Amino acid sequence: MKKKPTLGIYGFTGCAGCQLAVLDCEDILVDLFNYVDIKVFYEAMSNNEDVANVDIALVEGSINTNKQLNELKEIREKAGVLVAFGSCANFGGIQAMALGDGKWEQRFTRVYGDAKFTVAIPREAQPIHKFVKVDAFIPGCPPSTPQMLRALTQLLHGNQPTYTNSPVCLECKFRENECLLNDGKLCLGPLTMGGCTAPCPSHNTPCIGCWGIIDEANHTSELKLLKEKGFKTEDIIQRFRIFGGSKIVEKVQKLLEVE
Amino acid sequence: MMKKIVVNHLARVEGDGGIYVEIDGDKIKKLEVRIFEGPRLIEALAIGKLPEEVISFTPRICAICTVSHKNASIRAIERALKTNEDEKTYYARELMHMGEMIESHSLHIFALALPDYLGYPNVIAMVDKYADVITKALNLKKYSNKIMQILNGKFIHGENATAGGFGKFPERSELLEIKKEAEESLTFMCAATDIVGGLELPDHLEEDTVFVCCNPADKKYGFWGEELIFSDGTVLPSTKYKETLIERVVPHSFAKRSLYKGKPFSVGALARLNCIGDRLKGEAAKYFKKYKNERWLKNPLYNNLAQAIEIIYCLERIPKLVDILLKLPDPKFEKATRKKGRGVGTVEAPRGLLVHDYSFENGYVTDANIITPTAYNLDDIEKYMANSALSLNKAGKNEGEIAFELEKIARAYDPCISCATHLVKVVKK
Amino acid sequence: MKYEYQKEPELYTPIMMRIISKRDLTSDVRFFQAVPKEEYKHLNLDYKPGQFMMLSVYGSGEAPFSISSSPTRKGIFEFAIRKTGKLTNKIFELKDGDQLGLRGPFGNGFPIEKMLGKDIIIVAGGLGAAPLRSLLLYILDNRELFGRLIYLYGARNIDDMLYKPDFTEMLQSDQLELHLTVDKGNEGYENEIEEGLVTHLFKYVSDIDPKNTIACVCGPPVMYKSVVKEILKYKLEKDKILLNLERRMKCGTGKCGHCIIDYRYTCIDGPVFTYWDVIHMRELI
Amino acid sequence: MRALKLSKKDEIKLYDVLKEFGEVWAPVPKGSKYVYGKIEKKEDLVIHEECILPIIPVKKFLMPPDFTMLKFTPSKYSIPEEDIPTTVVVGVPACDIHAVNILDKFYTTDYVDNYYMKRRERLIIIGKSGTPRENCFCHKSNTSIVEEGYDLFFFDLGDYYLVWVGSEKGDDIVRKGADIFSEEVPKDVSKKFVEFRRNRNKSYINDVDLEGVTDLMELMYDAPFWDEFGEKCLSCGQCTMVCPTCTCFNVIDDLALSGETGERRRYWDSCMFKDYSLVAGQHNFRESKAERLKLWYTHKLKAFIGHFGSPSCVGCGRCIETCPVDINVVTVVEKMKG
Ligand SMILES: Cc1cc2nc3c(=O)[nH]c(=O)nc-3n(C[C@H](O)[C@H](O)[C@H](O)COP(=O)(O)OP(=O)(O)OC[C@H]3O[C@@H](n4cnc5c(N)ncnc54)[C@H](O)[C@@H]3O)c2cc1C
Ligand code: SF4
Ligand code: SF4
Ligand code: SF4
């Protein structure tokens, strides 16, 4: 019999939703455990190896402490293919929404006072690619089941996962929704990587961008459009930032320059 | 002889944590549940945001309690900005909450805790021997995910529910499907409750404690209310959470702990059943009567059984909710009438009392406080762990065996580590 | 509307071939020989030089590849494939005997009928030597049907030159006038291979009869403009300059849209276009 | 071609007749718009007075947004067995029928696309001429009248519909519904019909001038306004999704977890996306948004004439209604005309 591919699922700072999304694949969960040799998956099993030598490592969460950083480096060393799994790992997630504003210490003090850390030195949230080479990424907050299974299957069979380089609007139109932008709502669909099947606009609620910013996002034009619709510049930029993480930092700079 | 027990990674819990214990003879020198999750500073990030933004991102605190966070933040914001809650909206939110309760409890019972008691490393390893139970349990979990998907848009982190109502109410056909499956799942869940009820639970850790949960209106069972109810009989308005559940800072630790009258307390399914379980009706009441005993008040390991009974409660409640929803017309979206004010939203997350508390000025958040159940439970978790470690040590158990039992306690509480935004426990070496 | 269906082989359903041999041409280009499996032997898979096929690898997708073999050597399909991404990585993992899906042939190919009796100039750059090899072999196998044969080939460097042993051997042949060059570094091959861009080889091309000559060009996108400029110096008629182009393709049948240029589909109306087309259609080169 | 009468009082019986032929689909409201939805009760089959242009046009029946084109194992690719129901779409406006005619040509030229053919053969189109909407400009794109491509076509002439029979299938329907489709067309029908047409022609609001746009496309190819549009474009791809004559697709392979089987999916793509013309080695033939917009407008206003004799814009106005930043046939033509 062919050797089973080995898999490690690691979680850093985040909501653990990406790991949970794996457990949410109820239909194939048993198959998954049978087909793959899962070495690490803290959320689901107790016989874990600390950091294991694996063919594929799925890394969830952003890096928020130096302890995590060291562990990430070890995971990198021991992984064949390292995958940034979900929005936090990919661009920092919501905890990175204020990245680059220089006020992290201030926020930290607000929540934790002046106490000192000793076991782990906290740091501002960063996506994993800031520290190690990432071979593939699966976007999503959390990744949708079909998208995740597709990517995982591709990885397990030695393929690069196909990544959706089209905005949410594509799937929004597949689902025959009226465009919320035209309805005066602050929808981030055009700026956001697709693959989620547009659940939010399909429920009349605007996309908030949780899948992360798509390569070609035209923030300048969307900002202008939303201003015409009566939104305030600060509000729009704030919204861009909530799920923009590390990807929006430079763009915001440019947007503000134009303003 | 000095024993050191270190569990580097707490497994089968949500988030990244560990346990560190030093036992010296009959004394615990140090016992810490450590949380390695980095600080996310969600409350600080909430400042300056608009209500709908807070409702979108605070549920990202935790994937498994996402709906509870959503409902808590919505309740807080609607109270702060004086939005009326329409009847249909109210019940749809309740239905959505049930989805999360079942999902979280079933995941916890079947996939995370049961392997402990039956001696397996994970749920999948149990498949050979317990194929039927596992298949049905996975179906139940899938079903509960479907409820959340239909009501909230996605299983995890949906955006459909927000302050003022829903983007889209479920279709009739979807509701009927939800109802049908609830009725079908009930038999399985009753049988499964007997499996959980039949497990032998060790008594070496037992000690009395206080339980607290939300007090639903009209003496009903339920998952939210404007009051807190304690197992000692006290009832208080939930806005008084701060004065009652006093937060304190532990030296060398960033875990803000809370004490009730100077003592640790527990929240969660067991707390709810201990405080308001006598309000249950139907099958849930039958099972509650069948299994409730004195030890429930002092042994957290009964939490799993309490969760099982709560799933029965939900499965019985869902068809009724569906019937109500089918009768009500889709309401218009309710607009907030104020831009300023403070509101506290208390709900029962699967793991217990969850508080969201926001203040607004000009429509933007000026202050935010979120306290999660795991933060409330932490002192009690450590208390029971200390009891357990001491008695097991006395009984001559080795480090590995003690560690396993301690992990079991942690898992009984189903701690949700990413949830515990306050919880960055730091240990000096 | 008449409801007439496309006959067998169905347009989008690949048939299966087996790899019978492979060898490395350069560090990232590999040469494959494949034959259709027995059950497909009855199908007519005739093709023309310049046509391409859609190759599929199990579970890894499909992409267009020029046929590098000549129809004169029947039964075996040859491809020269560069490893550049998802599908081609997988193709490189294939071993002898492994299966490969195939659809086609597609595209117009070179207009052989119009080329008969003519002098032919072939200009290849890089991987462009793959489709042009088909034409080259075809002409060599039917040598008497064509006039002069001039072949200019430029690669980035010595290691990137496709079919290098074949070409260096052909340098001795009296069947064609062959000139090779590399952009940089011809150490060890100073006698056979020049240094400089492929356009620089035109200095060897003389005594061209513009009425009776056809030029065929294939190479990377950046190469066409400069090569065409050189060819135009010989006063060739615009429809006698043939360019084999590349575009993104998903179907090969003019339906997926990706290869469209103005109103023409590269997969149907191309990949061989004339310089006349270039003048009339924007975006071609 | 035959014309019959369907009295409005019999309209309610139409559903039962059509149901005999397959699933009945018609515009149903969704938010402030319409979509083609499956009709389950006869009361839900509403024939509207004005032209209804559902968000996604008839093409969704002929080429679904996302479907499995092949199943495969390591040694065989095969077309999945699928049961495609016969679908009767009711209330299709003339422009959309023109679009179907264009699709018919497109999918059968050079090669026949069997996936299309299978669905086309099972599609019954019941057209309806209605009052033009704000953005309609089919009177300018020569698509306001349709001569072929439908099975039945309805005109609202007051208390009855005049029903043209356009195909054998259409004929089968009127025979089946003999008790509601009457051969006895009122005497004044021609007068009423002419009146209807005249009123309809007068009620257009959008008066975009398409005169000479084909040549203008060529002349204005390098005009700077394309870059202005490029800067505005959100690349959301909505225009291509809603346009009844956009057909581009992508193909992707999915394996089952075990790796033992898999399927090849085909789903709509858009030329507004960056990867559309990207090839190996990262060379992109249409790097900028302006280049991609030009491609689309070339295709809508010019290129198809070369291929099929008419442009591929049928004047439905969907792009006008949909594009959030107002890049559409009208604004582009206005720019071209200076
Ligand atoms: C007519 C024609 C003939 C070709 N002949 C050859 C040949 O003989 N040898 C060779 O090595 N390559 C040839 N190519 C290029 C070859 O198709 C690409 O190298 C190949 O598609 C890369 O696929 P990939 O999955 O490995 O790369 P990725 O970059 O992962 O590509 C992903 C997808 O993009 C599309 N794509 C990417 N590049 C191209 C491209 N250049 N052309 C069309 N679609 C592309 C494909 O649909 C592919 O499935 C030819 C292309 C065309 C159009
Ligand atoms: S609603 Fe949002 S996602 Fe949908 S098309 Fe409009 S902008 Fe795009
Ligand atoms: S917020 Fe946007 S990206 Fe996230 S799931 Fe909703 S539609 Fe998709
Ligand atoms: S280009 Fe616009 S108006 Fe013309 S057919 Fe397409 S969507 Fe309709």
XYZ file of N, CA and C in Angstrom, chain B residues 80-149:
210
model
N -28.133 49.533 23.917
C -27.456 50.825 23.986
C -28.144 51.849 23.089
N -28.524 51.411 21.890
C -29.036 52.371 20.910
C -30.547 52.319 20.769
N -31.176 51.584 21.685
C -32.641 51.528 21.742
C -33.271 51.092 20.421
N -32.914 49.912 20.020
C -33.575 49.325 18.859
C -34.599 48.342 19.395
N -35.782 48.357 18.811
C -36.778 47.381 19.262
C -36.531 46.042 18.624
N -36.712 45.010 19.403
C -36.540 43.669 18.861
C -37.901 43.148 18.448
N -38.060 42.942 17.172
C -39.316 42.418 16.665
C -39.466 40.960 17.106
N -40.705 40.501 17.175
C -40.992 39.154 17.660
C -40.341 38.079 16.797
N -40.477 38.219 15.485
C -39.914 37.190 14.610
C -38.395 37.172 14.712
N -37.845 38.370 14.766
C -36.404 38.471 14.917
C -35.944 37.753 16.185
N -36.711 37.980 17.253
C -36.368 37.377 18.535
C -36.304 35.860 18.416
N -37.336 35.292 17.828
C -37.372 33.832 17.768
C -36.360 33.275 16.772
N -36.132 34.014 15.696
C -35.129 33.552 14.734
C -33.753 33.541 15.399
N -33.504 34.545 16.236
C -32.224 34.573 16.951
C -32.128 33.378 17.906
N -33.249 33.075 18.523
C -33.228 31.937 19.444
C -32.926 30.652 18.675
N -33.551 30.508 17.514
C -33.323 29.304 16.715
C -31.846 29.196 16.317
N -31.297 30.315 15.912
C -29.892 30.351 15.529
C -29.013 29.933 16.709
N -29.372 30.423 17.889
C -28.617 30.104 19.093
C -28.659 28.604 19.386
N -29.810 28.002 19.135
C -29.959 26.563 19.345
C -28.987 25.800 18.449
N -28.842 26.300 17.222
C -27.910 25.644 16.302
C -26.533 25.573 16.927
N -26.095 26.684 17.479
C -24.755 26.695 18.067
C -24.674 25.801 19.305
N -25.730 25.847 20.127
C -25.733 25.014 21.334
C -25.531 23.551 20.946
N -26.325 23.095 19.978
C -26.243 21.682 19.608
C -24.871 21.381 19.000
N -24.420 22.278 18.121
C -23.136 22.044 17.462
C -22.020 21.952 18.482
N -21.978 22.924 19.381
C -20.880 22.969 20.327
C -20.954 21.796 21.303
N -22.142 21.562 21.823
C -22.292 20.472 22.785
C -22.010 19.124 22.133
N -22.517 18.921 20.926
C -22.331 17.591 20.335
C -20.862 17.387 19.976
N -20.242 18.424 19.486
C -18.807 18.303 19.205
C -18.070 17.960 20.493
N -18.432 18.664 21.541
C -17.732 18.463 22.793
C -17.970 17.080 23.369
N -19.240 16.686 23.442
C -19.534 15.383 24.032
C -18.902 14.256 23.216
N -19.204 14.259 21.929
C -18.854 13.073 21.145
C -17.425 13.081 20.645
N -16.952 14.240 20.251
C -15.633 14.245 19.615
C -14.519 14.573 20.604
N -14.818 15.344 21.633
C -13.732 15.787 22.497
C -13.711 15.060 23.838
N -14.887 14.867 24.472
C -14.891 14.283 25.811
C -15.037 12.762 25.804
N -15.980 12.274 24.998
C -16.234 10.836 25.002
C -14.973 9.991 24.788
N -14.109 10.378 23.862
C -12.882 9.581 23.707
C -12.112 9.430 25.023
N -12.152 10.449 25.873
C -11.494 10.363 27.176
C -12.022 9.187 27.987
N -13.357 9.134 28.046
C -13.967 8.152 28.932
C -13.885 6.757 28.354
N -13.868 6.668 27.040
C -13.842 5.340 26.426
C -12.420 4.936 26.042
N -11.462 5.816 26.328
C -10.070 5.456 26.117
C -9.581 5.518 24.678
N -9.960 6.553 23.959
C -9.480 6.717 22.582
C -8.795 8.070 22.427
N -7.849 8.145 21.490
C -7.186 9.427 21.304
C -8.049 10.442 20.566
N -8.957 9.985 19.727
C -9.829 10.927 19.037
C -11.090 10.216 18.590
N -12.016 10.991 18.110
C -13.323 10.427 17.808
C -13.267 9.438 16.641
N -12.395 9.714 15.693
C -12.360 8.860 14.515
C -11.882 7.451 14.886
N -10.982 7.398 15.869
C -10.496 6.097 16.314
C -11.624 5.260 16.898
N -12.706 5.931 17.295
C -13.824 5.194 17.890
C -14.742 4.576 16.843
N -14.512 4.957 15.586
C -15.473 4.597 14.554
C -15.703 3.089 14.446
N -14.612 2.330 14.547
C -14.778 0.886 14.362
C -15.787 0.308 15.340
N -15.657 0.724 16.604
C -16.495 0.101 17.620
C -17.838 0.813 17.798
N -17.835 2.104 17.580
C -19.062 2.865 17.841
C -19.600 3.525 16.582
N -19.510 2.795 15.475
C -19.850 3.396 14.177
C -21.214 4.088 14.219
N -22.184 3.415 14.789
C -23.539 3.944 14.740
C -23.644 5.273 15.499
N -23.114 5.262 16.726
C -23.178 6.489 17.533
C -22.450 7.627 16.833
N -21.248 7.325 16.330
C -20.454 8.389 15.723
C -21.133 8.929 14.467
N -21.653 8.038 13.654
C -22.328 8.513 12.444
C -23.490 9.424 12.818
N -24.266 8.972 13.797
C -25.423 9.787 14.172
C -24.987 11.100 14.829
N -23.928 11.001 15.604
C -23.450 12.224 16.254
C -22.958 13.213 15.197
N -22.246 12.700 14.190
C -21.778 13.590 13.127
C -22.965 14.178 12.371
N -23.998 13.362 12.186
C -25.189 13.888 11.521
C -25.836 14.995 12.331
N -25.850 14.804 13.634
C -26.442 15.809 14.504
C -25.655 17.117 14.406
N -24.338 16.966 14.369
C -23.472 18.127 14.273
C -23.699 18.834 12.936
N -23.817 18.030 11.896
C -24.036 18.584 10.575
C -25.364 19.349 10.544
N -26.338 18.740 11.188
C -27.653 19.361 11.246
C -27.582 20.721 11.943
N -26.868 20.749 13.058
C -26.810 22.009 13.796
C -26.040 23.063 12.997
N -25.046 22.623 12.269
C -24.351 23.554 11.384
C -25.303 24.115 10.340
N -26.155 23.234 9.861
C -27.105 23.682 8.847
C -28.023 24.764 9.418
N -28.441 24.595 10.671
C -29.302 25.619 11.279
C -28.579 26.963 11.248
N -27.305 26.935 11.640
C -26.563 28.204 11.668
C -26.376 28.752 10.268
N -26.133 27.843 9.325
C -25.948 28.322 7.957
C -27.225 28.981 7.439
